[in-house]
Amino acid sequence: MAYLEQVFFVVALGITAWFITKRVKLIARAIKLGRPEDRSANAGERLKIMLEVAFGQKKMFDNPLVGIMHFVIYAGFIIINIEILEIIVDGLIGAHRVFAPFITPIYPFLINVFEVLAFGVLAVCVVFLTRRWVSKVQRLQPERHRELKEWPVKDATYILVAEIVLMLLFLTWNASDSVLRDRGIGHYGELQGVVPDFLISQYLKPLFTGFGDGALVAYERAAWWLHILGIMGFAVYVTYSKHLHIALGFPNVYFSDLKPKGEMTNMPEVTKEVQLMLGISPEQADPSGGNENGEQPPTIGRFGAKDVEDLRWINLMNAYSCTECGRCTAACPANITGKKLSPRKIMMDTRDRLEDIQRGWVQNGPEFKDDKSLLGDYITVEEINACTTCQACVNACPININPLDIILQLRRYKVMEESQAPGSWNAMFSNIENNMAPWKFSPSDRFNWADQVNQK
Amino acid sequence: MTQDTMQYAVPTMAEMMAAGEEPEILFWVGCAGSFDDRYKRVTIAFVRILNHVGIKFAVLGPEEACTGDPARRAGNEFLFQMQAVSNIQVLNGYNVKKIVTACPHCFNTIKNEYPELGGQYEVIHHSTYLQQLINEGRVKVAGGESFKGRRITFHDSCYLGRANKVYEAPREVLAALDADLVEMKRSKANGLCCGAGGAQYFKEPEPGNKDVNVERVQEALGTGADTIAVACPFCMTMMSDGVKNQNQEERVKVYDISELIAQGQGL
């Protein structure tokens, strides 16, 4: 019987590992669809930002109360994982609290810490569910934000409920185990005097005092198994879910932009052409010798971005890291005033596009490519044209995601490849081209203002 | 020298060069500062302050051209780079080292986006420059209008604030006025855009239920301020239009920080 449990455990662990490996490879391949860009420089500065923003959750504390609550879940996630280690070893070798005899003096302390965190996680998840469904925090409402309809709002609820259930299983498992230990039943009794009652689960013991020995063992086993199988299932689920930020948040912050928020990424492939046209820097452009038969510039892809493979890989990692909290959208002036643009939707659409491509790979082979594109089939021109490039979304993101960068690359495609811009933008372009100002004034009048400096 | 006898002058780089001189700073006026009737008054106020302090400055005059910012944000990289590369040729031709501008968009573009195209300058927004002059004691707010008892709220420009983290300089400049400074709820890093950025200024807004500038002006009016201070030509227009939209133009005025300083100095 015990061996059967061990075999089952190994199989469950194996299946989990296989699924996760498969998903990680797919996601990595999807991120690599993006244009290459070297972000390895400034490791020290990047590390510092990752410690502050990812590990330290600095930006989450812009709202201190929510920051503290999120920190509880985050700390719980990291620290309770130590207990998972013992559970896995127990499962593999068919032991019960295998570490207890070796670290007897600190074992109760450790479990107490886990229990307090587990209780904290449970409580915060209840508060977070309340914020979504009862007090109706605006940025989380599908009625107000169309990108949250259907799956995203379910996803969010599943995650919170799953975490509550897992924590309840963990705490009641400890409680039922304590009662079994008190009764001195089987191997449970062996830890009598080694392992005491724990800080939180001791209060749950009365729930189990009415249980017969058989029922109690059954509950203990069921809770143990459901807890660990739940964690395995959750780990796989996370790779499909917005909750992937628990893993990708860290590299995402590490590789985030270091330049000032107002600085747009340069397009060096354009510079060469511009220099040629202006007849400058002959050592680079050489207008006399460099004609169509001469040296071709390195192959230029599309100007701007039409689809995910035109974006940079960091934009795609951003999309997988987004947990759809909507702080970006709540700060977006366009969204606040009822425009279609929502920076969160830009990130969700980018991920949806990637997930659709992934599904195509799985179903039709790794070379599969459908005829859809990010701009047009997922994101509309009306959305990207509503952006004021104010960077409030970039500033608001707790893990330094940059929706603006995607919007601007889509705009570049629209204008440079398709020559499609609102009429008044085209007028502005031609004014700049002809009059050196975005308005239709004569360039020779540019200095006329100086005539007025001595007028009262 | 009193204000009455003071003759203001605006030397150009070409004149300076011909005279074999080099200015301390190049004042980059920008398109709005050159052509927009309202913002020309800001340009003039700033130039009067520079004259009053005795700063050796110059402007490019007719040689100045749009930095390309609105074209770039609208997606027209080619046009942006045409503007940028030509401007850099002019600036480098005059061996310009230090640029001061009253436009956060020009400021951001020249400071952050020109270096990669060959234009390396020290670029300062006029709010920071004024702050320096005040701190050095070279600008003293005296001899003009009194601001005592007046309520001023400062509206952050996105391209000055979030884009380049200049939050304190304009506020310190305003502090020199001895008025009551009141903050809007959304300020500094959380400041709400006026609605003009990203080339929105040059087109109709997309369909929605409100204009961004109205949303922002309502917030500004909520502070009870009689003056909305700005530090950007586009914020200036958007906020002024918003105040008109709310029929408050008699009671609430929109001024650039340099205008307020010039008023305080009686310039």
PDB file of C-alpha atoms in Angstrom, chain B residues 2-210:
ATOM      1  CA  THR B   2      15.007  99.879 -14.092  1.00  0.00           C
ATOM      2  CA  GLN B   3      12.373  97.996 -16.009  1.00  0.00           C
ATOM      3  CA  ASP B   4      11.303 101.167 -17.783  1.00  0.00           C
ATOM      4  CA  THR B   5      14.645 101.831 -19.354  1.00  0.00           C
ATOM      5  CA  MET B   6      15.571  98.192 -19.911  1.00  0.00           C
ATOM      6  CA  GLN B   7      15.851  97.350 -23.585  1.00  0.00           C
ATOM      7  CA  TYR B   8      15.401  93.663 -24.237  1.00  0.00           C
ATOM      8  CA  ALA B   9      17.459  92.036 -26.945  1.00  0.00           C
ATOM      9  CA  VAL B  10      17.324  88.646 -28.632  1.00  0.00           C
ATOM     10  CA  PRO B  11      20.673  87.851 -30.235  1.00  0.00           C
ATOM     11  CA  THR B  12      20.872  85.001 -32.756  1.00  0.00           C
ATOM     12  CA  MET B  13      23.617  82.410 -32.996  1.00  0.00           C
ATOM     13  CA  ALA B  14      24.513  83.753 -36.441  1.00  0.00           C
ATOM     14  CA  GLU B  15      25.084  87.255 -35.014  1.00  0.00           C
ATOM     15  CA  MET B  16      27.082  85.863 -32.108  1.00  0.00           C
ATOM     16  CA  MET B  17      29.265  83.817 -34.408  1.00  0.00           C
ATOM     17  CA  ALA B  18      29.849  86.771 -36.729  1.00  0.00           C
ATOM     18  CA  ALA B  19      30.963  88.799 -33.703  1.00  0.00           C
ATOM     19  CA  GLY B  20      33.257  85.950 -32.691  1.00  0.00           C
ATOM     20  CA  GLU B  21      31.340  85.346 -29.493  1.00  0.00           C
ATOM     21  CA  GLU B  22      29.922  82.290 -27.825  1.00  0.00           C
ATOM     22  CA  PRO B  23      26.759  82.399 -25.741  1.00  0.00           C
ATOM     23  CA  GLU B  24      26.455  80.825 -22.322  1.00  0.00           C
ATOM     24  CA  ILE B  25      23.266  79.078 -23.412  1.00  0.00           C
ATOM     25  CA  LEU B  26      21.263  78.476 -26.536  1.00  0.00           C
ATOM     26  CA  PHE B  27      17.591  79.203 -25.886  1.00  0.00           C
ATOM     27  CA  TRP B  28      15.653  76.670 -27.987  1.00  0.00           C
ATOM     28  CA  VAL B  29      12.331  78.426 -28.529  1.00  0.00           C
ATOM     29  CA  GLY B  30      10.370  75.614 -30.153  1.00  0.00           C
ATOM     30  CA  CYS B  31       7.524  75.843 -32.658  1.00  0.00           C
ATOM     31  CA  ALA B  32       4.848  76.764 -30.127  1.00  0.00           C
ATOM     32  CA  GLY B  33       7.091  79.385 -28.563  1.00  0.00           C
ATOM     33  CA  SER B  34       7.705  80.858 -32.016  1.00  0.00           C
ATOM     34  CA  PHE B  35       4.258  80.680 -33.601  1.00  0.00           C
ATOM     35  CA  ASP B  36       1.536  80.144 -30.993  1.00  0.00           C
ATOM     36  CA  ASP B  37       0.221  83.557 -29.931  1.00  0.00           C
ATOM     37  CA  ARG B  38      -0.317  82.509 -26.348  1.00  0.00           C
ATOM     38  CA  TYR B  39       3.031  80.775 -25.949  1.00  0.00           C
ATOM     39  CA  LYS B  40       4.936  83.622 -27.636  1.00  0.00           C
ATOM     40  CA  ARG B  41       4.126  85.547 -24.448  1.00  0.00           C
ATOM     41  CA  VAL B  42       5.955  82.826 -22.495  1.00  0.00           C
ATOM     42  CA  THR B  43       8.939  83.073 -24.815  1.00  0.00           C
ATOM     43  CA  ILE B  44       8.990  86.825 -24.320  1.00  0.00           C
ATOM     44  CA  ALA B  45       8.660  86.525 -20.534  1.00  0.00           C
ATOM     45  CA  PHE B  46      11.585  84.106 -20.420  1.00  0.00           C
ATOM     46  CA  VAL B  47      13.713  86.271 -22.704  1.00  0.00           C
ATOM     47  CA  ARG B  48      13.011  89.287 -20.473  1.00  0.00           C
ATOM     48  CA  ILE B  49      14.159  87.332 -17.428  1.00  0.00           C
ATOM     49  CA  LEU B  50      17.338  86.294 -19.249  1.00  0.00           C
ATOM     50  CA  ASN B  51      17.960  89.914 -20.242  1.00  0.00           C
ATOM     51  CA  HIS B  52      17.214  91.141 -16.756  1.00  0.00           C
ATOM     52  CA  VAL B  53      19.670  88.718 -15.182  1.00  0.00           C
ATOM     53  CA  GLY B  54      22.229  89.464 -17.873  1.00  0.00           C
ATOM     54  CA  ILE B  55      22.600  85.949 -19.201  1.00  0.00           C
ATOM     55  CA  LYS B  56      24.592  85.765 -22.401  1.00  0.00           C
ATOM     56  CA  PHE B  57      22.175  83.773 -24.534  1.00  0.00           C
ATOM     57  CA  ALA B  58      21.289  83.327 -28.171  1.00  0.00           C
ATOM     58  CA  VAL B  59      18.528  81.785 -30.230  1.00  0.00           C
ATOM     59  CA  LEU B  60      18.683  80.093 -33.607  1.00  0.00           C
ATOM     60  CA  GLY B  61      15.943  82.366 -34.939  1.00  0.00           C
ATOM     61  CA  PRO B  62      14.881  81.373 -38.460  1.00  0.00           C
ATOM     62  CA  GLU B  63      17.410  78.529 -38.421  1.00  0.00           C
ATOM     63  CA  GLU B  64      15.452  76.632 -35.794  1.00  0.00           C
ATOM     64  CA  ALA B  65      13.137  73.822 -36.953  1.00  0.00           C
ATOM     65  CA  CYS B  66      10.714  71.390 -35.337  1.00  0.00           C
ATOM     66  CA  THR B  67      12.584  68.745 -33.344  1.00  0.00           C
ATOM     67  CA  GLY B  68      10.393  66.087 -34.949  1.00  0.00           C
ATOM     68  CA  ASP B  69       8.744  64.977 -31.701  1.00  0.00           C
ATOM     69  CA  PRO B  70       5.120  64.943 -32.922  1.00  0.00           C
ATOM     70  CA  ALA B  71       6.118  63.130 -36.114  1.00  0.00           C
ATOM     71  CA  ARG B  72       8.003  60.476 -34.158  1.00  0.00           C
ATOM     72  CA  ARG B  73       5.187  59.888 -31.672  1.00  0.00           C
ATOM     73  CA  ALA B  74       2.682  59.637 -34.503  1.00  0.00           C
ATOM     74  CA  GLY B  75       4.833  56.913 -36.040  1.00  0.00           C
ATOM     75  CA  ASN B  76       6.685  58.832 -38.742  1.00  0.00           C
ATOM     76  CA  GLU B  77      10.260  57.911 -37.850  1.00  0.00           C
ATOM     77  CA  PHE B  78      11.576  58.984 -41.210  1.00  0.00           C
ATOM     78  CA  LEU B  79      10.337  62.549 -40.858  1.00  0.00           C
ATOM     79  CA  PHE B  80      11.547  62.681 -37.256  1.00  0.00           C
ATOM     80  CA  GLN B  81      15.054  61.684 -38.239  1.00  0.00           C
ATOM     81  CA  MET B  82      15.092  64.142 -41.148  1.00  0.00           C
ATOM     82  CA  GLN B  83      14.323  66.909 -38.649  1.00  0.00           C
ATOM     83  CA  ALA B  84      16.697  65.580 -36.022  1.00  0.00           C
ATOM     84  CA  VAL B  85      19.679  65.086 -38.302  1.00  0.00           C
ATOM     85  CA  SER B  86      19.237  68.547 -39.875  1.00  0.00           C
ATOM     86  CA  ASN B  87      18.861  70.223 -36.498  1.00  0.00           C
ATOM     87  CA  ILE B  88      21.933  68.429 -35.191  1.00  0.00           C
ATOM     88  CA  GLN B  89      23.901  69.692 -38.204  1.00  0.00           C
ATOM     89  CA  VAL B  90      22.903  73.267 -37.353  1.00  0.00           C
ATOM     90  CA  LEU B  91      23.574  72.877 -33.620  1.00  0.00           C
ATOM     91  CA  ASN B  92      26.924  71.168 -34.136  1.00  0.00           C
ATOM     92  CA  GLY B  93      27.809  73.774 -36.767  1.00  0.00           C
ATOM     93  CA  TYR B  94      27.502  76.438 -34.054  1.00  0.00           C
ATOM     94  CA  ASN B  95      29.331  74.240 -31.574  1.00  0.00           C
ATOM     95  CA  VAL B  96      26.373  74.442 -29.188  1.00  0.00           C
ATOM     96  CA  LYS B  97      27.015  72.878 -25.784  1.00  0.00           C
ATOM     97  CA  LYS B  98      24.215  73.988 -23.517  1.00  0.00           C
ATOM     98  CA  ILE B  99      20.560  74.270 -24.508  1.00  0.00           C
ATOM     99  CA  VAL B 100      17.691  75.688 -22.466  1.00  0.00           C
ATOM    100  CA  THR B 101      14.127  75.258 -23.686  1.00  0.00           C
ATOM    101  CA  ALA B 102      10.663  76.064 -22.372  1.00  0.00           C
ATOM    102  CA  CYS B 103       9.110  73.085 -24.161  1.00  0.00           C
ATOM    103  CA  PRO B 104       9.256  69.680 -22.423  1.00  0.00           C
ATOM    104  CA  HIS B 105       8.785  67.896 -25.747  1.00  0.00           C
ATOM    105  CA  CYS B 106      11.756  69.649 -27.330  1.00  0.00           C
ATOM    106  CA  PHE B 107      13.628  69.103 -24.055  1.00  0.00           C
ATOM    107  CA  ASN B 108      12.968  65.355 -24.020  1.00  0.00           C
ATOM    108  CA  THR B 109      13.735  64.892 -27.690  1.00  0.00           C
ATOM    109  CA  ILE B 110      16.979  66.862 -27.782  1.00  0.00           C
ATOM    110  CA  LYS B 111      18.152  65.499 -24.431  1.00  0.00           C
ATOM    111  CA  ASN B 112      17.277  61.828 -24.866  1.00  0.00           C
ATOM    112  CA  GLU B 113      16.846  61.167 -28.559  1.00  0.00           C
ATOM    113  CA  TYR B 114      19.403  63.372 -30.321  1.00  0.00           C
ATOM    114  CA  PRO B 115      22.533  61.809 -28.761  1.00  0.00           C
ATOM    115  CA  GLU B 116      22.087  58.578 -30.697  1.00  0.00           C
ATOM    116  CA  LEU B 117      21.890  60.606 -33.903  1.00  0.00           C
ATOM    117  CA  GLY B 118      25.056  62.569 -33.150  1.00  0.00           C
ATOM    118  CA  GLY B 119      23.778  65.480 -31.053  1.00  0.00           C
ATOM    119  CA  GLN B 120      25.351  65.601 -27.601  1.00  0.00           C
ATOM    120  CA  TYR B 121      24.370  68.630 -25.548  1.00  0.00           C
ATOM    121  CA  GLU B 122      23.626  69.592 -22.011  1.00  0.00           C
ATOM    122  CA  VAL B 123      19.881  70.162 -22.199  1.00  0.00           C
ATOM    123  CA  ILE B 124      17.995  71.974 -19.458  1.00  0.00           C
ATOM    124  CA  HIS B 125      14.321  72.731 -19.162  1.00  0.00           C
ATOM    125  CA  HIS B 126      13.537  76.348 -18.308  1.00  0.00           C
ATOM    126  CA  SER B 127      12.014  75.252 -14.984  1.00  0.00           C
ATOM    127  CA  THR B 128      15.350  73.813 -13.870  1.00  0.00           C
ATOM    128  CA  TYR B 129      17.200  76.800 -15.274  1.00  0.00           C
ATOM    129  CA  LEU B 130      14.969  79.253 -13.442  1.00  0.00           C
ATOM    130  CA  GLN B 131      15.351  77.234 -10.272  1.00  0.00           C
ATOM    131  CA  GLN B 132      19.136  77.490 -10.594  1.00  0.00           C
ATOM    132  CA  LEU B 133      18.947  81.246 -11.150  1.00  0.00           C
ATOM    133  CA  ILE B 134      16.701  81.638  -8.107  1.00  0.00           C
ATOM    134  CA  ASN B 135      18.934  79.450  -5.946  1.00  0.00           C
ATOM    135  CA  GLU B 136      21.996  81.421  -7.026  1.00  0.00           C
ATOM    136  CA  GLY B 137      20.204  84.618  -6.053  1.00  0.00           C
ATOM    137  CA  ARG B 138      20.354  85.930  -9.608  1.00  0.00           C
ATOM    138  CA  VAL B 139      16.588  85.976  -9.978  1.00  0.00           C
ATOM    139  CA  LYS B 140      14.772  87.723  -7.147  1.00  0.00           C
ATOM    140  CA  VAL B 141      11.016  87.894  -7.175  1.00  0.00           C
ATOM    141  CA  ALA B 142      10.516  91.532  -6.244  1.00  0.00           C
ATOM    142  CA  GLY B 143       9.308  94.759  -7.734  1.00  0.00           C
ATOM    143  CA  GLY B 144       6.257  93.326  -9.416  1.00  0.00           C
ATOM    144  CA  GLU B 145       2.925  91.814  -8.671  1.00  0.00           C
ATOM    145  CA  SER B 146       2.404  90.301  -5.238  1.00  0.00           C
ATOM    146  CA  PHE B 147       1.294  86.701  -5.096  1.00  0.00           C
ATOM    147  CA  LYS B 148       0.496  86.726  -1.409  1.00  0.00           C
ATOM    148  CA  GLY B 149      -2.777  84.982  -0.701  1.00  0.00           C
ATOM    149  CA  ARG B 150      -3.087  83.575  -4.202  1.00  0.00           C
ATOM    150  CA  ARG B 151      -3.573  79.868  -4.752  1.00  0.00           C
ATOM    151  CA  ILE B 152      -1.512  78.180  -7.441  1.00  0.00           C
ATOM    152  CA  THR B 153      -1.669  74.573  -8.534  1.00  0.00           C
ATOM    153  CA  PHE B 154       1.028  73.136 -10.772  1.00  0.00           C
ATOM    154  CA  HIS B 155       0.081  70.767 -13.568  1.00  0.00           C
ATOM    155  CA  ASP B 156       2.935  68.347 -14.370  1.00  0.00           C
ATOM    156  CA  SER B 157       3.860  67.927 -18.002  1.00  0.00           C
ATOM    157  CA  CYS B 158       4.335  64.237 -18.836  1.00  0.00           C
ATOM    158  CA  TYR B 159       7.486  64.878 -20.827  1.00  0.00           C
ATOM    159  CA  LEU B 160       9.022  66.911 -18.034  1.00  0.00           C
ATOM    160  CA  GLY B 161       7.800  64.777 -15.116  1.00  0.00           C
ATOM    161  CA  ARG B 162       7.422  61.085 -15.795  1.00  0.00           C
ATOM    162  CA  ALA B 163       9.623  61.209 -18.887  1.00  0.00           C
ATOM    163  CA  ASN B 164      12.547  62.938 -17.209  1.00  0.00           C
ATOM    164  CA  LYS B 165      11.721  63.011 -13.513  1.00  0.00           C
ATOM    165  CA  VAL B 166      11.737  66.799 -13.233  1.00  0.00           C
ATOM    166  CA  TYR B 167       9.117  67.279 -10.524  1.00  0.00           C
ATOM    167  CA  GLU B 168      10.670  69.609  -7.967  1.00  0.00           C
ATOM    168  CA  ALA B 169      12.220  72.335 -10.145  1.00  0.00           C
ATOM    169  CA  PRO B 170       8.942  73.948 -11.298  1.00  0.00           C
ATOM    170  CA  ARG B 171       7.532  73.691  -7.772  1.00  0.00           C
ATOM    171  CA  GLU B 172      10.603  75.350  -6.287  1.00  0.00           C
ATOM    172  CA  VAL B 173      10.321  78.124  -8.842  1.00  0.00           C
ATOM    173  CA  LEU B 174       6.705  78.668  -7.812  1.00  0.00           C
ATOM    174  CA  ALA B 175       7.695  78.583  -4.146  1.00  0.00           C
ATOM    175  CA  ALA B 176       9.705  81.770  -4.779  1.00  0.00           C
ATOM    176  CA  LEU B 177       6.411  83.580  -5.436  1.00  0.00           C
ATOM    177  CA  ASP B 178       5.226  83.327  -1.859  1.00  0.00           C
ATOM    178  CA  ALA B 179       1.799  82.090  -2.951  1.00  0.00           C
ATOM    179  CA  ASP B 180      -0.155  79.104  -1.621  1.00  0.00           C
ATOM    180  CA  LEU B 181       0.857  76.047  -3.592  1.00  0.00           C
ATOM    181  CA  VAL B 182      -1.817  73.361  -3.697  1.00  0.00           C
ATOM    182  CA  GLU B 183      -1.366  69.932  -5.222  1.00  0.00           C
ATOM    183  CA  MET B 184      -3.889  68.045  -7.275  1.00  0.00           C
ATOM    184  CA  LYS B 185      -4.546  64.476  -6.163  1.00  0.00           C
ATOM    185  CA  ARG B 186      -2.895  63.146  -9.293  1.00  0.00           C
ATOM    186  CA  SER B 187       0.459  64.879  -9.320  1.00  0.00           C
ATOM    187  CA  LYS B 188       4.146  64.297  -9.982  1.00  0.00           C
ATOM    188  CA  ALA B 189       4.698  60.666 -11.089  1.00  0.00           C
ATOM    189  CA  ASN B 190       0.946  60.099 -10.943  1.00  0.00           C
ATOM    190  CA  GLY B 191       0.081  63.310 -12.750  1.00  0.00           C
ATOM    191  CA  LEU B 192      -2.698  63.129 -15.315  1.00  0.00           C
ATOM    192  CA  CYS B 193      -1.827  64.070 -18.871  1.00  0.00           C
ATOM    193  CA  CYS B 194      -3.456  67.191 -20.380  1.00  0.00           C
ATOM    194  CA  GLY B 195      -4.388  65.112 -23.411  1.00  0.00           C
ATOM    195  CA  ALA B 196      -2.010  66.679 -25.924  1.00  0.00           C
ATOM    196  CA  GLY B 197       0.953  64.297 -25.978  1.00  0.00           C
ATOM    197  CA  GLY B 198       1.722  61.611 -28.510  1.00  0.00           C
ATOM    198  CA  ALA B 199       0.652  63.979 -31.315  1.00  0.00           C
ATOM    199  CA  GLN B 200      -2.945  64.032 -29.959  1.00  0.00           C
ATOM    200  CA  TYR B 201      -2.647  67.812 -30.081  1.00  0.00           C
ATOM    201  CA  PHE B 202      -2.588  67.599 -33.866  1.00  0.00           C
ATOM    202  CA  LYS B 203      -5.769  65.604 -34.348  1.00  0.00           C
ATOM    203  CA  GLU B 204      -9.268  65.217 -32.966  1.00  0.00           C
ATOM    204  CA  PRO B 205      -9.421  62.896 -29.958  1.00  0.00           C
ATOM    205  CA  GLU B 206     -10.679  59.370 -30.552  1.00  0.00           C
ATOM    206  CA  PRO B 207     -14.318  58.743 -29.537  1.00  0.00           C
ATOM    207  CA  GLY B 208     -14.855  58.705 -25.791  1.00  0.00           C
ATOM    208  CA  ASN B 209     -17.134  60.199 -23.173  1.00  0.00           C
ATOM    209  CA  LYS B 210     -14.991  63.148 -22.127  1.00  0.00           C
TER     210      LYS B 210
END
